[in-house]
PDB file of C-alpha atoms in Angstrom:
ATOM      1  CA  MET A   1       0.000   0.000   0.000  1.00 45.00           C
ATOM      2  CA  LEU A   2       2.838   2.416   0.866  1.00 40.00           C
ATOM      3  CA  ASN A   3       4.236   2.242  -2.655  1.00 50.00           C
ATOM      4  CA  ARG A   4       0.988   3.700  -3.954  1.00 54.00           C
ATOM      5  CA  LEU A   5       1.259   6.771  -1.699  1.00 43.00           C
ATOM      6  CA  SER A   6       3.279   9.868  -2.317  1.00 47.00           C
ATOM      7  CA  ARG A   7       6.664  10.006  -0.544  1.00 45.00           C
ATOM      8  CA  PRO A   8       5.652  12.768   1.923  1.00 48.00           C
ATOM      9  CA  THR A   9       2.484  10.888   2.842  1.00 47.00           C
ATOM     10  CA  ALA A  10       4.363   7.614   3.342  1.00 39.00           C
ATOM     11  CA  LEU A  11       6.965   9.291   5.538  1.00 41.00           C
ATOM     12  CA  ALA A  12       4.243  10.911   7.611  1.00 42.00           C
ATOM     13  CA  LEU A  13       2.522   7.546   8.152  1.00 44.00           C
ATOM     14  CA  CYS A  14       5.802   5.898   9.187  1.00 46.00           C
ATOM     15  CA  ALA A  15       6.724   8.736  11.518  1.00 44.00           C
ATOM     16  CA  ALA A  16       3.364   8.807  13.279  1.00 43.00           C
ATOM     17  CA  PRO A  17       4.014   5.745  15.544  1.00 46.00           C
ATOM     18  CA  VAL A  18       7.447   7.087  16.477  1.00 43.00           C
ATOM     19  CA  ILE A  19       6.018  10.470  17.384  1.00 44.00           C
ATOM     20  CA  ALA A  20       3.301   8.775  19.422  1.00 41.00           C
ATOM     21  CA  LEU A  21       5.888   6.718  21.337  1.00 42.00           C
ATOM     22  CA  LEU A  22       7.964   9.831  22.057  1.00 45.00           C
ATOM     23  CA  ALA A  23       4.863  11.633  23.282  1.00 44.00           C
ATOM     24  CA  VAL A  24       4.048   8.761  25.634  1.00 45.00           C
ATOM     25  CA  ALA A  25       7.669   8.601  26.840  1.00 48.00           C
ATOM     26  CA  GLY A  26       7.598  12.325  27.503  1.00 49.00           C
ATOM     27  CA  PHE A  27       4.755  11.972  29.991  1.00 49.00           C
ATOM     28  CA  ALA A  28       5.452   8.490  31.403  1.00 49.00           C
ATOM     29  CA  PRO A  29       7.469   8.221  34.640  1.00 58.00           C
ATOM     30  CA  LEU A  30      10.935   6.720  34.114  1.00 58.00           C
ATOM     31  CA  PRO A  31      13.026   4.541  36.498  1.00 68.00           C
ATOM     32  CA  PHE A  32      15.647   7.221  37.132  1.00 73.00           C
ATOM     33  CA  SER A  33      16.627   9.561  39.931  1.00 76.00           C
ATOM     34  CA  VAL A  34      18.074  13.045  39.406  1.00 77.00           C
ATOM     35  CA  ALA A  35      20.663  14.231  41.940  1.00 82.00           C
ATOM     36  CA  GLN A  36      22.298  17.598  42.598  1.00 87.00           C
ATOM     37  CA  PRO A  37      24.733  19.111  45.142  1.00 93.00           C
ATOM     38  CA  GLY A  38      23.217  19.254  48.624  1.00 92.00           C
ATOM     39  CA  PRO A  39      23.995  21.191  51.800  1.00 93.00           C
ATOM     40  CA  THR A  40      27.275  20.918  53.690  1.00 95.00           C
ATOM     41  CA  THR A  41      27.699  20.929  57.467  1.00 95.00           C
ATOM     42  CA  ASN A  42      30.767  21.806  59.537  1.00 96.00           C
ATOM     43  CA  VAL A  43      31.094  18.875  61.959  1.00 97.00           C
ATOM     44  CA  LEU A  44      33.167  21.103  64.260  1.00 97.00           C
ATOM     45  CA  GLY A  45      30.175  23.420  64.567  1.00 95.00           C
ATOM     46  CA  THR A  46      26.454  23.075  65.157  1.00 93.00           C
ATOM     47  CA  SER A  47      23.431  21.672  63.358  1.00 90.00           C
ATOM     48  CA  ASP A  48      19.894  22.700  64.285  1.00 87.00           C
ATOM     49  CA  GLY A  49      21.372  24.665  67.203  1.00 89.00           C
ATOM     50  CA  LYS A  50      23.179  21.667  68.719  1.00 92.00           C
ATOM     51  CA  PRO A  51      26.846  20.635  68.524  1.00 95.00           C
ATOM     52  CA  VAL A  52      27.390  18.076  65.770  1.00 95.00           C
ATOM     53  CA  ILE A  53      30.035  16.429  67.976  1.00 97.00           C
ATOM     54  CA  ASP A  54      29.414  16.463  71.724  1.00 96.00           C
ATOM     55  CA  ILE A  55      32.169  14.888  73.836  1.00 97.00           C
ATOM     56  CA  SER A  56      32.064  14.150  77.567  1.00 96.00           C
ATOM     57  CA  GLY A  57      34.542  12.381  79.823  1.00 96.00           C
ATOM     58  CA  ALA A  58      37.601  14.172  78.410  1.00 96.00           C
ATOM     59  CA  PRO A  59      38.662  17.805  77.930  1.00 96.00           C
ATOM     60  CA  THR A  60      38.144  19.227  74.461  1.00 96.00           C
ATOM     61  CA  ARG A  61      40.069  21.980  72.730  1.00 96.00           C
ATOM     62  CA  PRO A  62      38.772  25.016  70.818  1.00 94.00           C
ATOM     63  CA  THR A  63      39.166  24.578  67.076  1.00 95.00           C
ATOM     64  CA  GLU A  64      39.591  26.877  64.131  1.00 92.00           C
ATOM     65  CA  GLY A  65      38.927  25.942  60.540  1.00 94.00           C
ATOM     66  CA  LYS A  66      36.098  23.740  59.307  1.00 97.00           C
ATOM     67  CA  LEU A  67      35.493  20.102  58.472  1.00 97.00           C
ATOM     68  CA  ARG A  68      32.538  20.044  56.105  1.00 97.00           C
ATOM     69  CA  ALA A  69      30.500  16.887  55.597  1.00 95.00           C
ATOM     70  CA  VAL A  70      28.924  17.103  52.144  1.00 94.00           C
ATOM     71  CA  THR A  71      25.712  15.661  50.746  1.00 91.00           C
ATOM     72  CA  ILE A  72      23.781  15.262  47.534  1.00 87.00           C
ATOM     73  CA  VAL A  73      20.024  15.659  47.146  1.00 84.00           C
ATOM     74  CA  ALA A  74      18.193  13.187  44.889  1.00 76.00           C
ATOM     75  CA  THR A  75      14.587  12.837  43.792  1.00 74.00           C
ATOM     76  CA  GLY A  76      12.861  10.391  46.137  1.00 67.00           C
ATOM     77  CA  PRO A  77      11.860   6.807  45.322  1.00 69.00           C
ATOM     78  CA  ASP A  78       8.209   7.886  45.073  1.00 67.00           C
ATOM     79  CA  ALA A  79       8.927  10.875  42.782  1.00 65.00           C
ATOM     80  CA  SER A  80       7.942  10.833  39.108  1.00 65.00           C
ATOM     81  CA  VAL A  81      10.878  11.533  36.809  1.00 60.00           C
ATOM     82  CA  HIS A  82      10.010  12.190  33.171  1.00 57.00           C
ATOM     83  CA  LEU A  83      11.957  12.350  29.924  1.00 68.00           C
ATOM     84  CA  GLY A  84      12.388  16.110  30.180  1.00 63.00           C
ATOM     85  CA  ASP A  85      13.926  15.765  33.649  1.00 60.00           C
ATOM     86  CA  VAL A  86      16.329  13.093  32.398  1.00 56.00           C
ATOM     87  CA  LEU A  87      17.420  15.103  29.356  1.00 58.00           C
ATOM     88  CA  ASP A  88      17.865  18.220  31.491  1.00 63.00           C
ATOM     89  CA  GLY A  89      19.952  16.293  34.018  1.00 54.00           C
ATOM     90  CA  TRP A  90      22.172  14.724  31.364  1.00 56.00           C
ATOM     91  CA  PHE A  91      23.176  18.092  29.937  1.00 60.00           C
ATOM     92  CA  ALA A  92      23.534  19.984  33.241  1.00 64.00           C
ATOM     93  CA  GLU A  93      26.924  20.023  34.981  1.00 73.00           C
ATOM     94  CA  ASN A  94      25.359  20.388  38.419  1.00 77.00           C
ATOM     95  CA  ARG A  95      23.003  17.413  38.103  1.00 74.00           C
ATOM     96  CA  ALA A  96      23.395  13.689  37.526  1.00 74.00           C
ATOM     97  CA  VAL A  97      20.935  11.079  36.264  1.00 72.00           C
ATOM     98  CA  MET A  98      21.203   7.624  37.840  1.00 69.00           C
ATOM     99  CA  PRO A  99      19.082   4.464  37.718  1.00 70.00           C
ATOM    100  CA  ARG A 100      16.677   4.667  40.639  1.00 68.00           C
ATOM    101  CA  ASP A 101      17.689   1.192  41.831  1.00 68.00           C
ATOM    102  CA  ALA A 102      21.284   2.414  42.116  1.00 62.00           C
ATOM    103  CA  VAL A 103      20.163   5.137  44.515  1.00 63.00           C
ATOM    104  CA  TYR A 104      17.366   3.380  46.394  1.00 66.00           C
ATOM    105  CA  PRO A 105      16.775  -0.336  47.005  1.00 62.00           C
ATOM    106  CA  SER A 106      14.090  -1.553  44.607  1.00 56.00           C
ATOM    107  CA  GLY A 107      10.576  -1.242  46.002  1.00 57.00           C
ATOM    108  CA  ASP A 108      11.474   0.910  49.020  1.00 64.00           C
ATOM    109  CA  SER A 109       9.145   3.774  49.894  1.00 68.00           C
ATOM    110  CA  THR A 110      10.383   7.171  51.040  1.00 68.00           C
ATOM    111  CA  LYS A 111       9.711   6.212  54.663  1.00 74.00           C
ATOM    112  CA  GLU A 112      11.598   2.919  54.320  1.00 71.00           C
ATOM    113  CA  VAL A 113      14.541   4.696  52.695  1.00 66.00           C
ATOM    114  CA  GLU A 114      14.665   7.232  55.543  1.00 67.00           C
ATOM    115  CA  GLN A 115      14.654   4.428  58.111  1.00 73.00           C
ATOM    116  CA  HIS A 116      17.412   2.609  56.226  1.00 69.00           C
ATOM    117  CA  ASN A 117      19.544   5.763  55.990  1.00 67.00           C
ATOM    118  CA  GLN A 118      19.120   6.527  59.699  1.00 74.00           C
ATOM    119  CA  LYS A 119      20.176   2.983  60.558  1.00 76.00           C
ATOM    120  CA  GLU A 120      23.272   3.330  58.370  1.00 72.00           C
ATOM    121  CA  MET A 121      24.055   6.711  59.932  1.00 73.00           C
ATOM    122  CA  LYS A 122      23.897   5.248  63.440  1.00 81.00           C
ATOM    123  CA  GLY A 123      26.275   2.442  62.483  1.00 79.00           C
ATOM    124  CA  SER A 124      28.578   4.959  60.820  1.00 84.00           C
ATOM    125  CA  GLN A 125      28.652   7.137  63.922  1.00 89.00           C
ATOM    126  CA  GLU A 126      29.562   4.210  66.151  1.00 93.00           C
ATOM    127  CA  ALA A 127      32.349   3.118  63.783  1.00 94.00           C
ATOM    128  CA  ALA A 128      33.632   6.700  63.453  1.00 95.00           C
ATOM    129  CA  THR A 129      33.832   7.097  67.233  1.00 96.00           C
ATOM    130  CA  GLU A 130      35.588   3.768  67.707  1.00 96.00           C
ATOM    131  CA  ALA A 131      38.074   4.492  64.915  1.00 97.00           C
ATOM    132  CA  ALA A 132      38.892   7.975  66.255  1.00 97.00           C
ATOM    133  CA  LEU A 133      39.358   6.884  69.866  1.00 97.00           C
ATOM    134  CA  SER A 134      41.460   3.912  68.761  1.00 97.00           C
ATOM    135  CA  TYR A 135      43.659   6.236  66.696  1.00 97.00           C
ATOM    136  CA  LEU A 136      44.171   8.431  69.774  1.00 97.00           C
ATOM    137  CA  GLY A 137      44.756   5.457  72.068  1.00 96.00           C
ATOM    138  CA  LYS A 138      41.734   6.353  74.193  1.00 94.00           C
ATOM    139  CA  SER A 139      38.964   4.148  75.553  1.00 90.00           C
ATOM    140  CA  SER A 140      35.250   4.444  74.883  1.00 88.00           C
ATOM    141  CA  LYS A 141      34.719   3.328  78.483  1.00 92.00           C
ATOM    142  CA  ASP A 142      35.943   6.735  79.666  1.00 92.00           C
ATOM    143  CA  ILE A 143      34.867   8.985  76.818  1.00 96.00           C
ATOM    144  CA  GLU A 144      31.339   9.381  75.501  1.00 95.00           C
ATOM    145  CA  VAL A 145      30.761  10.878  72.052  1.00 96.00           C
ATOM    146  CA  ASP A 146      27.351  11.951  70.800  1.00 94.00           C
ATOM    147  CA  LEU A 147      27.069  12.693  67.077  1.00 92.00           C
ATOM    148  CA  GLN A 148      24.132  14.238  65.257  1.00 87.00           C
ATOM    149  CA  LEU A 149      23.714  15.759  61.825  1.00 81.00           C
ATOM    150  CA  GLY A 150      20.101  16.840  61.604  1.00 70.00           C
ATOM    151  CA  ASP A 151      18.080  14.942  58.996  1.00 67.00           C
ATOM    152  CA  VAL A 152      21.117  13.700  57.087  1.00 69.00           C
ATOM    153  CA  GLY A 153      21.281   9.913  56.838  1.00 65.00           C
ATOM    154  CA  GLY A 154      23.620   7.290  55.429  1.00 73.00           C
ATOM    155  CA  PRO A 155      27.269   6.467  56.166  1.00 79.00           C
ATOM    156  CA  SER A 156      29.080   9.048  54.015  1.00 83.00           C
ATOM    157  CA  ALA A 157      30.019  11.400  56.896  1.00 90.00           C
ATOM    158  CA  GLY A 158      31.960   8.699  58.759  1.00 94.00           C
ATOM    159  CA  LEU A 159      35.433   9.950  57.893  1.00 96.00           C
ATOM    160  CA  LEU A 160      34.576  13.562  58.738  1.00 96.00           C
ATOM    161  CA  PHE A 161      33.096  12.512  62.110  1.00 96.00           C
ATOM    162  CA  SER A 162      36.328  10.699  63.014  1.00 97.00           C
ATOM    163  CA  LEU A 163      38.488  13.650  62.008  1.00 98.00           C
ATOM    164  CA  GLY A 164      36.262  16.019  63.983  1.00 97.00           C
ATOM    165  CA  ILE A 165      36.613  13.908  67.135  1.00 98.00           C
ATOM    166  CA  ILE A 166      40.397  13.811  66.707  1.00 98.00           C
ATOM    167  CA  ASP A 167      40.604  17.580  66.166  1.00 97.00           C
ATOM    168  CA  MET A 168      38.472  18.345  69.222  1.00 97.00           C
ATOM    169  CA  LEU A 169      40.426  16.007  71.502  1.00 97.00           C
ATOM    170  CA  ASP A 170      43.987  16.257  70.188  1.00 96.00           C
ATOM    171  CA  GLY A 171      44.264  18.533  67.151  1.00 95.00           C
ATOM    172  CA  ASP A 172      47.438  17.789  65.211  1.00 93.00           C
ATOM    173  CA  GLY A 173      49.030  16.319  68.334  1.00 91.00           C
ATOM    174  CA  SER A 174      51.338  19.270  68.937  1.00 90.00           C
ATOM    175  CA  GLY A 175      49.001  22.108  69.835  1.00 90.00           C
ATOM    176  CA  GLY A 176      47.716  23.027  66.371  1.00 92.00           C
ATOM    177  CA  ASP A 177      44.487  22.315  64.535  1.00 96.00           C
ATOM    178  CA  LEU A 178      44.190  19.269  62.339  1.00 96.00           C
ATOM    179  CA  THR A 179      42.581  21.530  59.747  1.00 96.00           C
ATOM    180  CA  GLY A 180      45.378  24.072  59.860  1.00 94.00           C
ATOM    181  CA  GLY A 181      42.626  26.699  60.031  1.00 94.00           C
ATOM    182  CA  ARG A 182      41.421  25.775  56.539  1.00 96.00           C
ATOM    183  CA  SER A 183      37.921  24.975  55.328  1.00 97.00           C
ATOM    184  CA  ILE A 184      38.218  21.284  54.488  1.00 98.00           C
ATOM    185  CA  ALA A 185      35.437  19.156  53.035  1.00 98.00           C
ATOM    186  CA  GLY A 186      35.300  15.482  52.278  1.00 96.00           C
ATOM    187  CA  THR A 187      33.365  12.275  52.129  1.00 95.00           C
ATOM    188  CA  GLY A 188      33.893   8.590  52.784  1.00 95.00           C
ATOM    189  CA  THR A 189      32.619   5.766  54.913  1.00 95.00           C
ATOM    190  CA  ILE A 190      34.764   4.467  57.743  1.00 96.00           C
ATOM    191  CA  ASP A 191      34.882   1.225  59.677  1.00 96.00           C
ATOM    192  CA  ALA A 192      35.983   0.664  63.256  1.00 95.00           C
ATOM    193  CA  GLU A 193      39.522  -0.174  62.075  1.00 96.00           C
ATOM    194  CA  GLY A 194      39.799   3.176  60.310  1.00 97.00           C
ATOM    195  CA  LYS A 195      39.488   2.005  56.692  1.00 97.00           C
ATOM    196  CA  VAL A 196      37.918   4.612  54.393  1.00 97.00           C
ATOM    197  CA  GLY A 197      35.459   3.498  51.714  1.00 95.00           C
ATOM    198  CA  PRO A 198      33.828   5.120  48.647  1.00 93.00           C
ATOM    199  CA  VAL A 199      30.299   6.500  48.764  1.00 88.00           C
ATOM    200  CA  GLY A 200      29.279   7.725  45.283  1.00 84.00           C
ATOM    201  CA  GLY A 201      28.152  11.123  44.034  1.00 88.00           C
ATOM    202  CA  VAL A 202      31.626  12.598  44.556  1.00 93.00           C
ATOM    203  CA  SER A 203      31.526  14.906  41.516  1.00 92.00           C
ATOM    204  CA  LEU A 204      28.402  16.593  42.887  1.00 93.00           C
ATOM    205  CA  LYS A 205      29.807  16.715  46.413  1.00 95.00           C
ATOM    206  CA  VAL A 206      32.915  18.511  45.176  1.00 96.00           C
ATOM    207  CA  GLN A 207      30.641  21.147  43.661  1.00 95.00           C
ATOM    208  CA  ALA A 208      28.802  21.540  46.985  1.00 96.00           C
ATOM    209  CA  ALA A 209      32.120  21.917  48.816  1.00 97.00           C
ATOM    210  CA  ASP A 210      33.378  24.552  46.374  1.00 97.00           C
ATOM    211  CA  ARG A 211      30.091  26.451  46.620  1.00 96.00           C
ATOM    212  CA  ASP A 212      30.442  26.600  50.430  1.00 97.00           C
ATOM    213  CA  GLY A 213      34.043  27.766  50.470  1.00 96.00           C
ATOM    214  CA  ALA A 214      36.110  24.613  50.994  1.00 97.00           C
ATOM    215  CA  THR A 215      39.634  24.742  49.565  1.00 96.00           C
ATOM    216  CA  VAL A 216      40.596  21.120  50.294  1.00 98.00           C
ATOM    217  CA  PHE A 217      38.550  17.992  49.577  1.00 98.00           C
ATOM    218  CA  LEU A 218      39.215  14.533  51.017  1.00 98.00           C
ATOM    219  CA  VAL A 219      38.452  11.912  48.368  1.00 97.00           C
ATOM    220  CA  PRO A 220      38.273   8.134  48.830  1.00 97.00           C
ATOM    221  CA  LYS A 221      41.070   6.840  46.587  1.00 95.00           C
ATOM    222  CA  ALA A 222      38.736   4.855  44.311  1.00 94.00           C
ATOM    223  CA  GLU A 223      36.782   8.016  43.436  1.00 95.00           C
ATOM    224  CA  CYS A 224      39.638  10.357  42.529  1.00 96.00           C
ATOM    225  CA  SER A 225      38.821  10.415  38.812  1.00 94.00           C
ATOM    226  CA  ASP A 226      35.205  11.444  39.507  1.00 92.00           C
ATOM    227  CA  ALA A 227      36.370  14.224  41.838  1.00 95.00           C
ATOM    228  CA  LYS A 228      38.889  15.576  39.314  1.00 95.00           C
ATOM    229  CA  ALA A 229      36.195  15.815  36.663  1.00 90.00           C
ATOM    230  CA  SER A 230      34.347  18.579  38.527  1.00 90.00           C
ATOM    231  CA  ALA A 231      36.842  20.134  40.951  1.00 94.00           C
ATOM    232  CA  PRO A 232      38.087  23.671  40.222  1.00 94.00           C
ATOM    233  CA  ASP A 233      41.838  24.177  39.848  1.00 94.00           C
ATOM    234  CA  SER A 234      41.840  26.088  43.130  1.00 94.00           C
ATOM    235  CA  MET A 235      40.690  23.053  45.140  1.00 97.00           C
ATOM    236  CA  LYS A 236      43.272  20.583  46.454  1.00 97.00           C
ATOM    237  CA  LEU A 237      42.096  16.961  46.230  1.00 98.00           C
ATOM    238  CA  ILE A 238      43.668  14.657  48.835  1.00 98.00           C
ATOM    239  CA  SER A 239      43.409  10.933  48.131  1.00 98.00           C
ATOM    240  CA  VAL A 240      42.580   8.960  51.297  1.00 98.00           C
ATOM    241  CA  SER A 241      42.203   5.293  52.201  1.00 97.00           C
ATOM    242  CA  THR A 242      42.681   5.146  55.995  1.00 98.00           C
ATOM    243  CA  LEU A 243      41.990   7.416  58.946  1.00 98.00           C
ATOM    244  CA  LYS A 244      45.652   7.376  59.993  1.00 97.00           C
ATOM    245  CA  GLY A 245      46.777   8.278  56.489  1.00 97.00           C
ATOM    246  CA  THR A 246      44.215  11.092  56.296  1.00 98.00           C
ATOM    247  CA  ALA A 247      45.274  12.586  59.629  1.00 97.00           C
ATOM    248  CA  THR A 248      48.931  12.380  58.591  1.00 97.00           C
ATOM    249  CA  ALA A 249      48.200  14.054  55.253  1.00 97.00           C
ATOM    250  CA  LEU A 250      46.343  16.907  56.956  1.00 97.00           C
ATOM    251  CA  THR A 251      49.142  17.381  59.491  1.00 96.00           C
ATOM    252  CA  ASN A 252      51.724  17.447  56.688  1.00 96.00           C
ATOM    253  CA  LEU A 253      49.601  19.927  54.763  1.00 96.00           C
ATOM    254  CA  GLU A 254      49.375  22.154  57.828  1.00 92.00           C
ATOM    255  CA  LYS A 255      53.118  22.050  58.459  1.00 90.00           C
ATOM    256  CA  GLY A 256      54.079  22.308  54.794  1.00 90.00           C
ATOM    257  CA  SER A 257      56.310  19.235  54.901  1.00 89.00           C
ATOM    258  CA  GLY A 258      55.976  15.509  54.322  1.00 92.00           C
ATOM    259  CA  GLU A 259      53.837  13.572  51.867  1.00 94.00           C
ATOM    260  CA  VAL A 260      50.304  14.683  50.954  1.00 96.00           C
ATOM    261  CA  PRO A 261      48.835  12.150  48.473  1.00 97.00           C
ATOM    262  CA  THR A 262      46.708  13.926  45.868  1.00 96.00           C
ATOM    263  CA  CYS A 263      44.361  12.797  43.121  1.00 94.00           C
TER     264      CYS A 263
END
């Protein structure tokens, strides 16, 4: 039948189903999540009017500088993401499009995700405290550490929590601040033995850190390439894999001598 029609008419008939499919795709929800840089919080300061790190059982020291825990904000598991959102996210430097199942466990509701993130945060806080006190040679039987970061969940602030505890209790070990007075941001999980792990979303977190004035960013070693892709030339990227190595790198940076592993 098509060979009896004029070429323009035949092309129009063939294109019609494609146009219809694109129209449906444009309005149908897609299994993606769109993320962007989120807020940062100085763990040496306060959140919601309360200290992020509250230590009892040992004297603490006043600190200068900042240790910023960084976050990303993603559309929730119940949110409808459409083709326009996906295309916009793909072409925007300050947004990322990811499969929803890579961000949230399949089938989880917003409430279930929040509960899961809070559970992971609690475990991260316990590991961060244990790692920091072990690094300092102190016992959790004598020192109590209470950590809170508002509504932020998940384990990605673990490394920053540990560094904050160390800075408040011991600084650089010789009277100075572990931060060297700088605004330092970073991300990374941590276990009780002080091993730092990757967390994802680093390219967006670097943007959040730069926006909020950080000049140094602590990057889990496995995510250095992602961090370099979005970091400005003015930001120093320190590659980290252990709590001890991170503390040593920061002390060397402060003193201007010794090795500081970079991305």
